[in-house]
Amino acid sequence: MSQVALAQASELIAKTRARVTPARVNILAVLLAAQRPLSHQDVLAALEPEADRVTVYRVLDWLTDMGLAHKLSGDDRVWRFSVASAPHHHAHFQCTSCGRFYCLEHVSTDLSLTVPAQFLVNVVEITVKGICADCLK
């Protein structure tokens, strides 16, 4: 894990005024270093030193609750986590072959939505599905 990602993770957690624990820092650093949203299993595989799987679940949920990460669900019903940009304004690409997710930073998410009166929109998620470059090879 890069020292830059660890330092950035520590700083982001400290800004929440919550305890800065090694598990929180290491897991957020993994998400910061990732180029795509990661599943719980992906995070576990990337952690050095290893962490307990339940701890990883709890920290990922805590990071999401604190607004440091966001999660999305694929067709396989597996949650993927990535660092939350503030606010989270980009689309995702899901490979229908391998199931991986990729952030699409340069896809416009500006939609004009009309919802019925008395409705409040909290989140709009855009997921493009297809075959990723690795699976096309």
mmCIF file of C-alpha atoms in Angstrom:
data_model
loop_
_atom_site.group_PDB
_atom_site.id
_atom_site.type_symbol
_atom_site.label_atom_id
_atom_site.label_comp_id
_atom_site.label_asym_id
_atom_site.label_seq_id
_atom_site.Cartn_x
_atom_site.Cartn_y
_atom_site.Cartn_z
ATOM 1 C CA MET A 1 0.000 0.000 0.000
ATOM 2 C CA SER A 2 1.380 3.390 -0.914
ATOM 3 C CA GLN A 3 2.281 5.827 1.832
ATOM 4 C CA VAL A 4 0.341 8.525 -0.043
ATOM 5 C CA ALA A 5 -2.889 6.485 0.044
ATOM 6 C CA LEU A 6 -2.367 5.661 3.736
ATOM 7 C CA ALA A 7 -1.758 9.320 4.622
ATOM 8 C CA GLN A 8 -4.770 10.470 2.592
ATOM 9 C CA ALA A 9 -6.984 7.809 4.204
ATOM 10 C CA SER A 10 -5.845 8.826 7.680
ATOM 11 C CA GLU A 11 -6.557 12.489 6.926
ATOM 12 C CA LEU A 12 -10.043 11.773 5.532
ATOM 13 C CA ILE A 13 -10.976 9.677 8.562
ATOM 14 C CA ALA A 14 -9.619 12.305 10.980
ATOM 15 C CA LYS A 15 -11.873 14.907 9.335
ATOM 16 C CA THR A 16 -14.901 12.878 10.475
ATOM 17 C CA ARG A 17 -13.712 13.332 14.089
ATOM 18 C CA ALA A 18 -13.992 9.572 14.532
ATOM 19 C CA ARG A 19 -11.214 7.294 15.742
ATOM 20 C CA VAL A 20 -8.468 6.754 13.205
ATOM 21 C CA THR A 21 -7.907 3.000 13.471
ATOM 22 C CA PRO A 22 -5.476 0.876 11.435
ATOM 23 C CA ALA A 23 -8.351 -1.138 9.931
ATOM 24 C CA ARG A 24 -10.198 1.990 8.783
ATOM 25 C CA VAL A 25 -7.040 3.550 7.359
ATOM 26 C CA ASN A 26 -5.912 0.395 5.537
ATOM 27 C CA ILE A 27 -9.331 -0.337 4.024
ATOM 28 C CA LEU A 28 -9.907 3.244 2.900
ATOM 29 C CA ALA A 29 -6.367 3.290 1.456
ATOM 30 C CA VAL A 30 -7.221 0.191 -0.598
ATOM 31 C CA LEU A 31 -10.288 1.976 -1.985
ATOM 32 C CA LEU A 32 -8.252 5.132 -2.675
ATOM 33 C CA ALA A 33 -5.641 3.145 -4.616
ATOM 34 C CA ALA A 34 -8.195 1.149 -6.614
ATOM 35 C CA GLN A 35 -9.015 2.109 -10.168
ATOM 36 C CA ARG A 36 -12.503 0.636 -9.876
ATOM 37 C CA PRO A 37 -15.159 -0.215 -7.287
ATOM 38 C CA LEU A 38 -14.122 -3.248 -5.239
ATOM 39 C CA SER A 39 -16.105 -6.070 -3.686
ATOM 40 C CA HIS A 40 -15.560 -7.125 -0.082
ATOM 41 C CA GLN A 41 -13.512 -10.040 -1.420
ATOM 42 C CA ASP A 42 -11.374 -7.687 -3.554
ATOM 43 C CA VAL A 43 -10.664 -5.530 -0.498
ATOM 44 C CA LEU A 44 -9.745 -8.588 1.580
ATOM 45 C CA ALA A 45 -7.331 -9.772 -1.118
ATOM 46 C CA ALA A 46 -5.659 -6.349 -1.335
ATOM 47 C CA LEU A 47 -5.113 -5.872 2.404
ATOM 48 C CA GLU A 48 -1.633 -6.278 3.848
ATOM 49 C CA PRO A 49 -1.586 -7.316 6.611
ATOM 50 C CA GLU A 50 -4.652 -9.500 6.322
ATOM 51 C CA ALA A 51 -7.806 -8.500 8.175
ATOM 52 C CA ASP A 52 -10.766 -10.371 9.540
ATOM 53 C CA ARG A 53 -13.601 -10.518 6.979
ATOM 54 C CA VAL A 54 -16.187 -9.314 9.515
ATOM 55 C CA THR A 55 -13.989 -6.319 10.349
ATOM 56 C CA VAL A 56 -13.773 -5.501 6.648
ATOM 57 C CA TYR A 57 -17.580 -5.665 6.309
ATOM 58 C CA ARG A 58 -18.018 -3.399 9.335
ATOM 59 C CA VAL A 59 -15.430 -0.871 8.161
ATOM 60 C CA LEU A 60 -16.894 -0.748 4.641
ATOM 61 C CA ASP A 61 -20.337 -0.102 6.122
ATOM 62 C CA TRP A 62 -18.869 2.548 8.447
ATOM 63 C CA LEU A 63 -17.054 4.263 5.559
ATOM 64 C CA THR A 64 -20.345 4.322 3.635
ATOM 65 C CA ASP A 65 -22.275 5.683 6.629
ATOM 66 C CA MET A 66 -19.648 8.406 7.095
ATOM 67 C CA GLY A 67 -19.839 9.412 3.425
ATOM 68 C CA LEU A 68 -16.251 8.366 2.709
ATOM 69 C CA ALA A 69 -17.306 5.518 0.433
ATOM 70 C CA HIS A 70 -20.310 4.641 -1.642
ATOM 71 C CA LYS A 71 -21.592 1.250 -2.612
ATOM 72 C CA LEU A 72 -23.401 -0.126 -5.580
ATOM 73 C CA SER A 73 -24.902 -3.511 -6.270
ATOM 74 C CA GLY A 74 -24.322 -5.531 -9.390
ATOM 75 C CA ASP A 75 -26.560 -8.058 -11.048
ATOM 76 C CA ASP A 76 -24.758 -10.702 -8.978
ATOM 77 C CA ARG A 77 -26.077 -8.998 -5.802
ATOM 78 C CA VAL A 78 -22.539 -8.313 -4.606
ATOM 79 C CA TRP A 79 -21.856 -4.862 -3.186
ATOM 80 C CA ARG A 80 -18.935 -2.941 -4.672
ATOM 81 C CA PHE A 81 -17.333 -0.041 -2.806
ATOM 82 C CA SER A 82 -15.365 2.968 -3.965
ATOM 83 C CA VAL A 83 -14.221 6.238 -2.490
ATOM 84 C CA ALA A 84 -17.071 8.712 -2.426
ATOM 85 C CA SER A 85 -16.466 11.834 -4.393
ATOM 86 C CA ALA A 86 -18.420 14.703 -2.949
ATOM 87 C CA PRO A 87 -20.963 14.637 -4.428
ATOM 88 C CA HIS A 88 -20.852 11.368 -6.352
ATOM 89 C CA HIS A 89 -21.531 12.417 -9.937
ATOM 90 C CA HIS A 90 -20.385 9.781 -12.376
ATOM 91 C CA ALA A 91 -21.698 6.695 -14.089
ATOM 92 C CA HIS A 92 -20.417 3.132 -13.820
ATOM 93 C CA PHE A 93 -19.681 0.410 -16.354
ATOM 94 C CA GLN A 94 -20.378 -3.190 -15.356
ATOM 95 C CA CYS A 95 -18.838 -6.001 -17.377
ATOM 96 C CA THR A 96 -21.475 -8.648 -17.992
ATOM 97 C CA SER A 97 -18.743 -11.248 -18.468
ATOM 98 C CA CYS A 98 -16.507 -10.862 -15.380
ATOM 99 C CA GLY A 99 -18.790 -8.696 -13.214
ATOM 100 C CA ARG A 100 -16.207 -5.963 -12.586
ATOM 101 C CA PHE A 101 -17.289 -2.363 -12.210
ATOM 102 C CA TYR A 102 -15.440 0.656 -13.571
ATOM 103 C CA CYS A 103 -16.061 4.341 -12.838
ATOM 104 C CA LEU A 104 -16.919 6.403 -15.913
ATOM 105 C CA GLU A 105 -15.783 9.858 -14.858
ATOM 106 C CA HIS A 106 -16.433 11.543 -18.210
ATOM 107 C CA VAL A 107 -20.030 10.433 -18.775
ATOM 108 C CA SER A 108 -22.565 13.175 -18.136
ATOM 109 C CA THR A 109 -24.951 12.366 -15.318
ATOM 110 C CA ASP A 110 -26.969 15.539 -15.752
ATOM 111 C CA LEU A 111 -30.518 14.295 -16.121
ATOM 112 C CA SER A 112 -33.668 16.302 -15.978
ATOM 113 C CA LEU A 113 -35.892 14.197 -13.772
ATOM 114 C CA THR A 114 -39.511 14.788 -13.001
ATOM 115 C CA VAL A 115 -40.847 12.859 -10.070
ATOM 116 C CA PRO A 116 -44.373 12.953 -8.682
ATOM 117 C CA ALA A 117 -45.262 15.585 -6.099
ATOM 118 C CA GLN A 118 -44.362 14.569 -2.549
ATOM 119 C CA PHE A 119 -41.380 12.517 -3.818
ATOM 120 C CA LEU A 120 -37.760 13.364 -2.978
ATOM 121 C CA VAL A 121 -34.852 12.039 -5.051
ATOM 122 C CA ASN A 122 -31.773 11.144 -2.985
ATOM 123 C CA VAL A 123 -29.646 9.238 -5.467
ATOM 124 C CA VAL A 124 -29.608 8.563 -9.187
ATOM 125 C CA GLU A 125 -27.384 5.701 -10.333
ATOM 126 C CA ILE A 126 -26.361 5.194 -13.944
ATOM 127 C CA THR A 127 -24.842 1.841 -14.887
ATOM 128 C CA VAL A 128 -23.768 1.014 -18.423
ATOM 129 C CA LYS A 129 -23.444 -2.715 -19.094
ATOM 130 C CA GLY A 130 -21.271 -4.469 -21.657
ATOM 131 C CA ILE A 131 -17.957 -6.284 -22.039
ATOM 132 C CA CYS A 132 -14.760 -4.798 -20.567
ATOM 133 C CA ALA A 133 -11.477 -4.573 -22.484
ATOM 134 C CA ASP A 134 -9.913 -7.476 -20.551
ATOM 135 C CA CYS A 135 -12.801 -9.830 -21.387
ATOM 136 C CA LEU A 136 -12.773 -8.817 -25.056
ATOM 137 C CA LYS A 137 -9.183 -10.120 -25.414
#
